CSV table of N, CA and C in Angstrom, one decimal:
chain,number,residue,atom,x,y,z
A,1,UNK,N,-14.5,-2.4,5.3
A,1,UNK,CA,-13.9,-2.1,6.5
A,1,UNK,C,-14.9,-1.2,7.3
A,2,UNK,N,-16.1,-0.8,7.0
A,2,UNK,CA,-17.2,-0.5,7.9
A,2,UNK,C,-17.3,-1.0,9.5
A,3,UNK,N,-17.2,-1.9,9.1
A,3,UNK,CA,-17.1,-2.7,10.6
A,3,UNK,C,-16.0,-2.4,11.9
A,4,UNK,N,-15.0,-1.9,10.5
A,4,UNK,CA,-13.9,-1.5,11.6
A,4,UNK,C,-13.6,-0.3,12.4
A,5,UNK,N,-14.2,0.5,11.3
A,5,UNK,CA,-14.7,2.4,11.4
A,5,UNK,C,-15.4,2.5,12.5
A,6,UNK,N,-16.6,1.8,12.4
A,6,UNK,CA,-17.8,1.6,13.5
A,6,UNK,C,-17.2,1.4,15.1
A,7,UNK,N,-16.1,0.1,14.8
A,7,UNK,CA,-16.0,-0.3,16.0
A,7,UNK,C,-16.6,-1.0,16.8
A,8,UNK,N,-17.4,-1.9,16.3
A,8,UNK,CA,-18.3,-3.2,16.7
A,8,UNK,C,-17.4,-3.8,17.0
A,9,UNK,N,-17.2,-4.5,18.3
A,9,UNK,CA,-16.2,-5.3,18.7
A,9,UNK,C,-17.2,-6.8,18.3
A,10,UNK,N,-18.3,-7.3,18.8
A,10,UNK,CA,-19.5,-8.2,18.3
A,10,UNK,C,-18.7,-8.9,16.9
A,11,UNK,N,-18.3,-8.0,15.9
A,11,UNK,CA,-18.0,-8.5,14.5
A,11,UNK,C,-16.6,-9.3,14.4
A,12,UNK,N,-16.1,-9.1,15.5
A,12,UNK,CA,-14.8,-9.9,15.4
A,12,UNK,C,-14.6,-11.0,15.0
A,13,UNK,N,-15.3,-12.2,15.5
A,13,UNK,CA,-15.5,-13.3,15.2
A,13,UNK,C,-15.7,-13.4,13.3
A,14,UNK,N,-16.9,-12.8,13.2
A,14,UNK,CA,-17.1,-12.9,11.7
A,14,UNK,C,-16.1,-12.3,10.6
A,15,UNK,N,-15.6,-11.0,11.2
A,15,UNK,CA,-14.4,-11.2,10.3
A,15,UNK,C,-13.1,-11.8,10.6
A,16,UNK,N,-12.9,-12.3,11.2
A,16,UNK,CA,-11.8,-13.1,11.3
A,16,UNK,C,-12.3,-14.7,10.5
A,17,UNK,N,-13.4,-14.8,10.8
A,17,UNK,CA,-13.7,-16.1,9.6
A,17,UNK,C,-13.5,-15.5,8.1
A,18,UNK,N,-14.2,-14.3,7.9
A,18,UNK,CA,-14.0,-14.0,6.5
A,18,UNK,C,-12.5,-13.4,5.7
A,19,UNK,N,-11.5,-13.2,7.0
A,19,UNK,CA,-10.3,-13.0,6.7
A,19,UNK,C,-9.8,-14.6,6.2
A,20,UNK,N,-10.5,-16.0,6.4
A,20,UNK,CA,-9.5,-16.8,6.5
A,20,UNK,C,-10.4,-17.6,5.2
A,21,UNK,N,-11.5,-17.4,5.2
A,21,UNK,CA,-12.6,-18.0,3.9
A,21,UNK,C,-12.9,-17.3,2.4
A,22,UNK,N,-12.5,-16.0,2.9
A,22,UNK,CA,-13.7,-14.9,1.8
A,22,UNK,C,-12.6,-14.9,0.9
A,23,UNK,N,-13.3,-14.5,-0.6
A,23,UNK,CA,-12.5,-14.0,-1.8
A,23,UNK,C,-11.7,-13.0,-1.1
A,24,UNK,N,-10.7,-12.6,-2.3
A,24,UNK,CA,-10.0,-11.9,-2.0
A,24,UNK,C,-10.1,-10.5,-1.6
A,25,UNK,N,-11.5,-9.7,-2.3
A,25,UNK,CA,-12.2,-8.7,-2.0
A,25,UNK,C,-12.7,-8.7,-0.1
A,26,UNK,N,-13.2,-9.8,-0.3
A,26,UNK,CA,-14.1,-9.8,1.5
A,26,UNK,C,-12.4,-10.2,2.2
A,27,UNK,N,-11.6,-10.7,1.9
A,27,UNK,CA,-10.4,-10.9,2.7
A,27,UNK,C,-10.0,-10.2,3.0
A,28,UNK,N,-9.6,-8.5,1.9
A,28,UNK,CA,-9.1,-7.7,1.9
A,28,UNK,C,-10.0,-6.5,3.5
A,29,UNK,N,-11.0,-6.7,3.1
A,29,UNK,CA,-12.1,-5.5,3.9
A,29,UNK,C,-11.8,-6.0,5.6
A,30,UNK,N,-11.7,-7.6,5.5
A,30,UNK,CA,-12.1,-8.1,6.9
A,30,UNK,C,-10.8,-7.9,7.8
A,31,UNK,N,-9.7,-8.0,7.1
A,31,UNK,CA,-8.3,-7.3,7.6
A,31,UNK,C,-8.6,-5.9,7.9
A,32,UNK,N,-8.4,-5.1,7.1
A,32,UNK,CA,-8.9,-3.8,7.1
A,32,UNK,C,-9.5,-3.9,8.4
A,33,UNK,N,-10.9,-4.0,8.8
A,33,UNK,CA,-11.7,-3.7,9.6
A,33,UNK,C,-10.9,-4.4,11.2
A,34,UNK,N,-10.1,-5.6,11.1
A,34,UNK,CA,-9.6,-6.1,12.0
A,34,UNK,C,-8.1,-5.7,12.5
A,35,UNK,N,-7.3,-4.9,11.6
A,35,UNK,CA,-6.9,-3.6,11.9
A,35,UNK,C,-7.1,-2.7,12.6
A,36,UNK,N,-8.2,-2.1,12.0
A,36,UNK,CA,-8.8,-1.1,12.6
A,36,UNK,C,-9.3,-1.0,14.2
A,37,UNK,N,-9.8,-2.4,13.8
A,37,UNK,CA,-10.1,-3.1,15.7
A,37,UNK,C,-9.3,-3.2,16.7
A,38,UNK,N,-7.9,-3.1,16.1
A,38,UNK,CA,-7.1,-3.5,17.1
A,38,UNK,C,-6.8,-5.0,17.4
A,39,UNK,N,-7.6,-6.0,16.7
A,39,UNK,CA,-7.4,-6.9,16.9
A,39,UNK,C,-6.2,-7.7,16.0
A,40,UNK,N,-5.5,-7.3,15.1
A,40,UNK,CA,-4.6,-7.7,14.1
A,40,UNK,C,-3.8,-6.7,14.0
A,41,UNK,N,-2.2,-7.2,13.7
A,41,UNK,CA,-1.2,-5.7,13.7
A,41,UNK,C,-1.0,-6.2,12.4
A,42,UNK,N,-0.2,-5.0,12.0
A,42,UNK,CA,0.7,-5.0,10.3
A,42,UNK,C,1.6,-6.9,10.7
A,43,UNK,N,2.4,-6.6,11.7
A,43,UNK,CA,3.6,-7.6,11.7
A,43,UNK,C,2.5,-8.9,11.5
A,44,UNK,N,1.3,-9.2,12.1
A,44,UNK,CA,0.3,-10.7,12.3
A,44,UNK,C,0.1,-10.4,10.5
A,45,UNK,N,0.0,-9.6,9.9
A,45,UNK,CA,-0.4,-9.7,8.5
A,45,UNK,C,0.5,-9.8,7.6
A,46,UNK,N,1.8,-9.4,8.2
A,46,UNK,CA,2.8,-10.1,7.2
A,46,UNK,C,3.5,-11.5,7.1
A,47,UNK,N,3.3,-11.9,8.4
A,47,UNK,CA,3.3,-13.2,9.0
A,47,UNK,C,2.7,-14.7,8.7
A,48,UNK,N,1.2,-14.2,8.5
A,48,UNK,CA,0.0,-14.3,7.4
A,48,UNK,C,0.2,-14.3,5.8
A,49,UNK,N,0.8,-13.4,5.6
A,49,UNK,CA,0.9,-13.1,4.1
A,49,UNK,C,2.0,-13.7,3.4
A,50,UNK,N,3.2,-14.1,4.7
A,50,UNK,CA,3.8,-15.0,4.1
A,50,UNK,C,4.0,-17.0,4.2
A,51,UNK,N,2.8,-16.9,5.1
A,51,UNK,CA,2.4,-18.5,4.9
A,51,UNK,C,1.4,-19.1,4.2
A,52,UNK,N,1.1,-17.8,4.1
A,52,UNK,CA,-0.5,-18.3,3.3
A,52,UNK,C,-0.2,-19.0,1.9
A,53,UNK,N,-1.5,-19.8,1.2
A,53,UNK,CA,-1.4,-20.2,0.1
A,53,UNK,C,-1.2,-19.2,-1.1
A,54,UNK,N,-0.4,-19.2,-2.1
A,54,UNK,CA,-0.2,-18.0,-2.8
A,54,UNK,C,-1.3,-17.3,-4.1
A,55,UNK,N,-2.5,-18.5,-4.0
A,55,UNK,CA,-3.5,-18.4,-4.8
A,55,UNK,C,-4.6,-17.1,-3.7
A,56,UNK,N,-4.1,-16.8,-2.6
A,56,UNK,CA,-5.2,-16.2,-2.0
A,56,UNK,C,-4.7,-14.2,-2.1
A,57,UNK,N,-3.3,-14.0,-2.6
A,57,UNK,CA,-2.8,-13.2,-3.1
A,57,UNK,C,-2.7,-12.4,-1.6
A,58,UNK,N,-2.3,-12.9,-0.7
A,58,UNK,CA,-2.3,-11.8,0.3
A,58,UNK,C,-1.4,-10.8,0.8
A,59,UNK,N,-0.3,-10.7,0.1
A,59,UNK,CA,0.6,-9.7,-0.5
A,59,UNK,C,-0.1,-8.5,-1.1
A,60,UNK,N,-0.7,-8.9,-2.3
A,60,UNK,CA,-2.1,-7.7,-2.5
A,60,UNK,C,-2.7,-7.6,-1.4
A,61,UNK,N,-3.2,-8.4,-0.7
A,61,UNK,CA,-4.4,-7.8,0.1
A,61,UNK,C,-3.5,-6.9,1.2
A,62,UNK,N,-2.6,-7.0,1.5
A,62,UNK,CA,-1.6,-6.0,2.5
A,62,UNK,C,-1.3,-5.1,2.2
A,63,UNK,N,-1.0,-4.9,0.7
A,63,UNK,CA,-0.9,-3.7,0.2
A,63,UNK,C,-1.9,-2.7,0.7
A,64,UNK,N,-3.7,-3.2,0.4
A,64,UNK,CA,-4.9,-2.7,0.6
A,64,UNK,C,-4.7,-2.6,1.6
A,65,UNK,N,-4.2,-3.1,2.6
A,65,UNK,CA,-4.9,-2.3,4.7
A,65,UNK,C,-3.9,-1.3,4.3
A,66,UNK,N,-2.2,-1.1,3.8
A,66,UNK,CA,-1.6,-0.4,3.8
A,66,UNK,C,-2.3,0.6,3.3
A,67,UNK,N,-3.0,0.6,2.3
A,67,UNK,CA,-3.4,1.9,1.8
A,67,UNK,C,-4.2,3.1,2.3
A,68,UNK,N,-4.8,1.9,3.7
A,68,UNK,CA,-5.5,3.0,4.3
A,68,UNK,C,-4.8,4.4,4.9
A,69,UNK,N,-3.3,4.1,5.2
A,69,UNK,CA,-2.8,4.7,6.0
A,69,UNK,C,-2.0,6.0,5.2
A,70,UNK,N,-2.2,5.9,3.9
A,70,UNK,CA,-1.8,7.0,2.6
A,70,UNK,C,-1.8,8.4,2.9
A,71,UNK,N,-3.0,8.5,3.5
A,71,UNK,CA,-3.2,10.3,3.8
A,71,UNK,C,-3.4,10.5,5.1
A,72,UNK,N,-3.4,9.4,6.2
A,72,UNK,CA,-3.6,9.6,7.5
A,72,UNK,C,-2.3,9.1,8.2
A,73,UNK,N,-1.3,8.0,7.8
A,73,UNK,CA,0.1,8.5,8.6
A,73,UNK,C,1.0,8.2,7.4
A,74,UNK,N,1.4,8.6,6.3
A,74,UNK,CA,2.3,9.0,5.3
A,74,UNK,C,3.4,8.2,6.1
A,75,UNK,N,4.5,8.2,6.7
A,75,UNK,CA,5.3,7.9,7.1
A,75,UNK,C,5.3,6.6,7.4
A,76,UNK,N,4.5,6.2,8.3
A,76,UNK,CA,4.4,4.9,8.6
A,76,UNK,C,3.8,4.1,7.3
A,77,UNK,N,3.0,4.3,6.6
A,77,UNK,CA,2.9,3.8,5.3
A,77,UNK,C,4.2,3.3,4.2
A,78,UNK,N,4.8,4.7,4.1
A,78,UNK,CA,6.3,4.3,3.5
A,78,UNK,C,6.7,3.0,3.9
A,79,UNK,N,6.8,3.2,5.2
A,79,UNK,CA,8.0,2.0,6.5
A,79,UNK,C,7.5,0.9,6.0
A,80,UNK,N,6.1,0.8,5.8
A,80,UNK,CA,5.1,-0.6,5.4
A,80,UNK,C,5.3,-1.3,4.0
A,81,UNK,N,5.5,0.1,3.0
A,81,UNK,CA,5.6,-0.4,2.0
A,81,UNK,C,6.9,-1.4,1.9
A,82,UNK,N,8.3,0.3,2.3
A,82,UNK,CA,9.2,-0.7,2.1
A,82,UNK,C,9.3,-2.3,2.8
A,83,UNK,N,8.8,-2.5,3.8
A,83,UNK,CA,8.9,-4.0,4.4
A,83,UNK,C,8.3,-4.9,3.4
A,84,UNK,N,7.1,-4.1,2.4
A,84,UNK,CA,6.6,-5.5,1.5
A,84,UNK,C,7.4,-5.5,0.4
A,85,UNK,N,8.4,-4.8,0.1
A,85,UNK,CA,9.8,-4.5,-1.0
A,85,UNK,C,10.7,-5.7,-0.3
A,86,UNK,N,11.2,-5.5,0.6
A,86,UNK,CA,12.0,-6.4,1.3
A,86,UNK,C,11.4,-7.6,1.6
A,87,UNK,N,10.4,-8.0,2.3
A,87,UNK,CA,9.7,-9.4,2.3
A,87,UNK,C,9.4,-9.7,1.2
A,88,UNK,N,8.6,-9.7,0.2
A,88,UNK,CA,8.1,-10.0,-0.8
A,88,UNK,C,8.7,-9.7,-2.1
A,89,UNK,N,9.8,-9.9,-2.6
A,89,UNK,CA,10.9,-9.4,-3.6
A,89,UNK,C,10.4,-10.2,-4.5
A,90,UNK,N,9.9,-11.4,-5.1
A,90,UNK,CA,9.2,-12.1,-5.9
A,90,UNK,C,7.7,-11.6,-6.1
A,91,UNK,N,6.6,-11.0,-5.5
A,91,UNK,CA,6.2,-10.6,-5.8
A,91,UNK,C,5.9,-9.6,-6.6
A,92,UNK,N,6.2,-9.4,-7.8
A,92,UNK,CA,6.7,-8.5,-8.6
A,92,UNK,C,5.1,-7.4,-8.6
A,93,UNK,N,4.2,-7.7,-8.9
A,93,UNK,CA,3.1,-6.6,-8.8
A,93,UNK,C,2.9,-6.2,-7.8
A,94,UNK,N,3.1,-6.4,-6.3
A,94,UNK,CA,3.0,-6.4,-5.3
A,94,UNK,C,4.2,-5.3,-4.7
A,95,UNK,N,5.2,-5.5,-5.5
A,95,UNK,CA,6.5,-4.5,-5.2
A,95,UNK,C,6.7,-3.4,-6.1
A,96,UNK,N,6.0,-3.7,-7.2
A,96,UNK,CA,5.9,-2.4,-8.3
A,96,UNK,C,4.7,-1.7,-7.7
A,97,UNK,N,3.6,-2.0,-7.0
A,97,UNK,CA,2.6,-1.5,-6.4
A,97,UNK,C,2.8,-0.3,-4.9
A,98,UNK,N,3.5,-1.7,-4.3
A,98,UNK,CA,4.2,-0.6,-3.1
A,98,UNK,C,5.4,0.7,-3.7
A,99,UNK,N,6.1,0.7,-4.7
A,99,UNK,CA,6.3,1.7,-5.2
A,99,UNK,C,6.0,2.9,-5.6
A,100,UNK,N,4.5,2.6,-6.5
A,100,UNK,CA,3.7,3.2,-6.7
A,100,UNK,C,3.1,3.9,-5.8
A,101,UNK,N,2.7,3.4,-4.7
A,101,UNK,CA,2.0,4.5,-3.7
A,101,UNK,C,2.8,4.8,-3.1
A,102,UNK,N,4.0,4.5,-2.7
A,102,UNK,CA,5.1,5.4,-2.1
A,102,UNK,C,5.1,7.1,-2.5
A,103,UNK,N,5.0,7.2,-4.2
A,103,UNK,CA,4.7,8.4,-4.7
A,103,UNK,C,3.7,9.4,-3.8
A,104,UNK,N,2.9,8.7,-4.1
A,104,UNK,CA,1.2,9.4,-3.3
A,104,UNK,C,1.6,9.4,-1.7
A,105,UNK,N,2.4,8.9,-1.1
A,105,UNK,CA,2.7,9.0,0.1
A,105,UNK,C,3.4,10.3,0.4
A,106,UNK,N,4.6,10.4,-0.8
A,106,UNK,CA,5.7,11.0,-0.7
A,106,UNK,C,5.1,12.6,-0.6
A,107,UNK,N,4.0,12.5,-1.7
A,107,UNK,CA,3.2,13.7,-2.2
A,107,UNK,C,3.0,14.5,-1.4
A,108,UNK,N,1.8,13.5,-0.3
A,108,UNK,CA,1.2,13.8,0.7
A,108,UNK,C,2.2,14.7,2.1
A,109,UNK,N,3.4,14.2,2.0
A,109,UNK,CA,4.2,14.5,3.0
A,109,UNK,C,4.8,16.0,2.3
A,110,UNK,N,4.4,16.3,1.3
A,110,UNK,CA,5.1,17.4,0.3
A,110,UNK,C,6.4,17.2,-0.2
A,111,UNK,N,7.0,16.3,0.1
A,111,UNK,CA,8.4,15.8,-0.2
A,111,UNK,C,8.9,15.2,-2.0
A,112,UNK,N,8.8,16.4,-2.5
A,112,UNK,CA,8.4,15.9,-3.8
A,112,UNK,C,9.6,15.8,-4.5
A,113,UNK,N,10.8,15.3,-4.2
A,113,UNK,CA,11.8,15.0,-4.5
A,113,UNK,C,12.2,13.5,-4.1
A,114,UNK,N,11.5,13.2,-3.2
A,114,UNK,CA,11.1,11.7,-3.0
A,114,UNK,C,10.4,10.9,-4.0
A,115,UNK,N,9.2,11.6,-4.1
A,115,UNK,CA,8.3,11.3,-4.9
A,115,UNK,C,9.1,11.3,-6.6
A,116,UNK,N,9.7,12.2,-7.0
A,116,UNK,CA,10.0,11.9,-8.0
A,116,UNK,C,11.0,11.1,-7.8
A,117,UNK,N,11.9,10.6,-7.3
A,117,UNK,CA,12.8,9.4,-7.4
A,117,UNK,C,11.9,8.6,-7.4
A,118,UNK,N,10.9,8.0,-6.4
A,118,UNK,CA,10.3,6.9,-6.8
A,118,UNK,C,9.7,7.0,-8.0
A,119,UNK,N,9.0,7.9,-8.8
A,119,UNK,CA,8.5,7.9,-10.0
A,119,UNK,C,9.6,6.8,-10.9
A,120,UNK,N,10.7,7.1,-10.9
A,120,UNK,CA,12.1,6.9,-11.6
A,120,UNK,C,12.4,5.3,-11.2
A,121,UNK,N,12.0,4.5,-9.7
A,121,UNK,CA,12.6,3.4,-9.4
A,121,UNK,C,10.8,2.8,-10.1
A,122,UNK,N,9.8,3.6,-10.1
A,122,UNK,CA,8.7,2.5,-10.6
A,122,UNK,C,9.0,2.7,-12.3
A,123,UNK,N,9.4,3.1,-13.1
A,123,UNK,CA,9.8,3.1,-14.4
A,123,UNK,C,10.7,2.2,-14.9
A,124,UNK,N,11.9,2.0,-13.7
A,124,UNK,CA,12.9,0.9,-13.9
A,124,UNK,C,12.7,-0.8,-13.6
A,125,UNK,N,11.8,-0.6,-12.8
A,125,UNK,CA,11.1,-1.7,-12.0
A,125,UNK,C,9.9,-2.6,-12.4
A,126,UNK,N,9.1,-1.6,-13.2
A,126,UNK,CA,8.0,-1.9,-13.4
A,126,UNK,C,7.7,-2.3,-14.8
A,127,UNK,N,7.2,-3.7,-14.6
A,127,UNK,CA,7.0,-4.4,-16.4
A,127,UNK,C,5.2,-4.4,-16.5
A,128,UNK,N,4.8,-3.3,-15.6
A,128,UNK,CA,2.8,-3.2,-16.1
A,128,UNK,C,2.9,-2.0,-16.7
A,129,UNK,N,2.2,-2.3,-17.8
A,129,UNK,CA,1.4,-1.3,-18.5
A,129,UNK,C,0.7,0.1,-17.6
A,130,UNK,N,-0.2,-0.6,-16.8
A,130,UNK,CA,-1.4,0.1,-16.0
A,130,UNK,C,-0.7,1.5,-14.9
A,131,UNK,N,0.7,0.9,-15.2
A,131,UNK,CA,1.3,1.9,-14.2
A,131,UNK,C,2.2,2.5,-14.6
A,132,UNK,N,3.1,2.0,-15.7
A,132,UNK,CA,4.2,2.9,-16.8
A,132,UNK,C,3.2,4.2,-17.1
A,133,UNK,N,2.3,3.6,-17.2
A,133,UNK,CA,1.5,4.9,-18.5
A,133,UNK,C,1.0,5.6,-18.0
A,134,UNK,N,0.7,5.4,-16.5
A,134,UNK,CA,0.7,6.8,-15.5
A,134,UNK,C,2.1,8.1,-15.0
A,135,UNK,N,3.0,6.9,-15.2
A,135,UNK,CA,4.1,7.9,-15.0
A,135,UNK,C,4.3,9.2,-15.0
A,136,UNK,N,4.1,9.3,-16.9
A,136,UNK,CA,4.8,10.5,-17.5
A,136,UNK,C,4.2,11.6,-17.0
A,137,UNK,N,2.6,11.4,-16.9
A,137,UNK,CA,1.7,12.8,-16.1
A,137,UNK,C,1.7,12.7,-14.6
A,138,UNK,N,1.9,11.7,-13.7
A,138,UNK,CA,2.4,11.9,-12.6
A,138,UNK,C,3.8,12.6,-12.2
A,139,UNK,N,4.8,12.5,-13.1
A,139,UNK,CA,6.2,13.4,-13.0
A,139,UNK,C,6.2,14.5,-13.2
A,140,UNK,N,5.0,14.9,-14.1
A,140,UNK,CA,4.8,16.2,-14.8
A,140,UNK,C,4.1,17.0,-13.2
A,141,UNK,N,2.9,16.2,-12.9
A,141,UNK,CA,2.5,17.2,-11.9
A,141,UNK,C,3.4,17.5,-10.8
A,142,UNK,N,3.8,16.2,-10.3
A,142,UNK,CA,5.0,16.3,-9.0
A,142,UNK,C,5.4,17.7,-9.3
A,143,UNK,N,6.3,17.8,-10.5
A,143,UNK,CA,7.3,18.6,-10.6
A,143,UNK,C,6.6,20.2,-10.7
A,144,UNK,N,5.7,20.1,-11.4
A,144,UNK,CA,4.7,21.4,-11.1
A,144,UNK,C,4.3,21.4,-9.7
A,145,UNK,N,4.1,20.8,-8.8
A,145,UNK,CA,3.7,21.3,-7.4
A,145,UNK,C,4.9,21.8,-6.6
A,146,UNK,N,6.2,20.6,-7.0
A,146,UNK,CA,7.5,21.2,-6.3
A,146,UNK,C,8.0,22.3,-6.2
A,147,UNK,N,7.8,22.8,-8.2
A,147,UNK,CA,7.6,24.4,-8.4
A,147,UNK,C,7.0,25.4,-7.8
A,148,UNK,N,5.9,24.7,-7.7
A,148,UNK,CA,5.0,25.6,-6.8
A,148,UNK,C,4.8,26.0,-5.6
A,149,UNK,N,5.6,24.7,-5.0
A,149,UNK,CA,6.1,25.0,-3.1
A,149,UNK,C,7.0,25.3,-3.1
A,150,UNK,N,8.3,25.3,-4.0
A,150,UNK,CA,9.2,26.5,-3.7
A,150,UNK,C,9.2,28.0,-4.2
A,151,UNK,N,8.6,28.2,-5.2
A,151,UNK,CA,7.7,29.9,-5.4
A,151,UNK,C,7.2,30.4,-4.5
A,152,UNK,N,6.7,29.6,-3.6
A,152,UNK,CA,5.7,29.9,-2.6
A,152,UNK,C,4.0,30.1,-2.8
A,153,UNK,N,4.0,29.3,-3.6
A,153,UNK,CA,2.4,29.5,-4.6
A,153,UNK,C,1.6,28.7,-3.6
């Protein structure tokens, strides 16, 4: 998503081909960057994400533009995630994922009582490994920071 940081308007064309050709890596970046351009909204990529072929995973790849927005608009990220919870309810890694960073969102916003309910809906939710097993020390910290912001530490 260089391209889209920069602001080269010139690249448009090329990623919008690579949004519609490239693995799922270059798919992911060329949204991203076409985002960023202004040339593509969230709603055109959900739009997208649900006509597309399902081998091209672009449910994941929305998750990824989402993610850009984790520590720079927390709130609006949430809104996004939940829409890929509600659109995408069959995608199961794709909705245990948006869960997931809901936490990191929640964090960010200091709202850590959010954060730990979601900790509790991706435990119930969630049938991966890669992400149960982060849990237990993600609930632990939450809860030591919560402590911490209400001590006033």
């Amino acid at each position: 998503s260089l391209l889209g940081s920069i602001g080269d308007a010139q690249a448009i064309a090329v990623l919008k081909e690579a949004a519609k050709q490239g693995d799922p890596e270059v798919q992911g970046s060329a949204y991203k960057a076409l985002c960023e351009l202004g040339e593509i909204s969230f709603d055109e990529i959900f739009d997208i994400a649900k006509t597309a072929d399902p081998a091209t995973r672009l449910p994941d790849i929305l998750i990824g533009v989402i993610d850009d927005l984790n520590h720079s608009n927390p709130k609006r990220a949430v809104a996004l995630y939940d829409r890929v919870i509600a659109e995408f309810p069959k995608e199961s890694y794709e909705v245990a994922s948006a869960h997931y960073w809901k936490i990191q969102c929640y964090r960010n916003l200091k709202n850590f009582d959010r954060a730990l309910e979601q900790c509790d809906v991706v435990l119930k939710v969630v049938k991966f490994e890669n992400l149960t097993e982060q849990m237990a020390g993600m609930k632990a910290e939450i809860s030591k920071s919560a402590q911490s912001g209400r001590n006033g530490d």
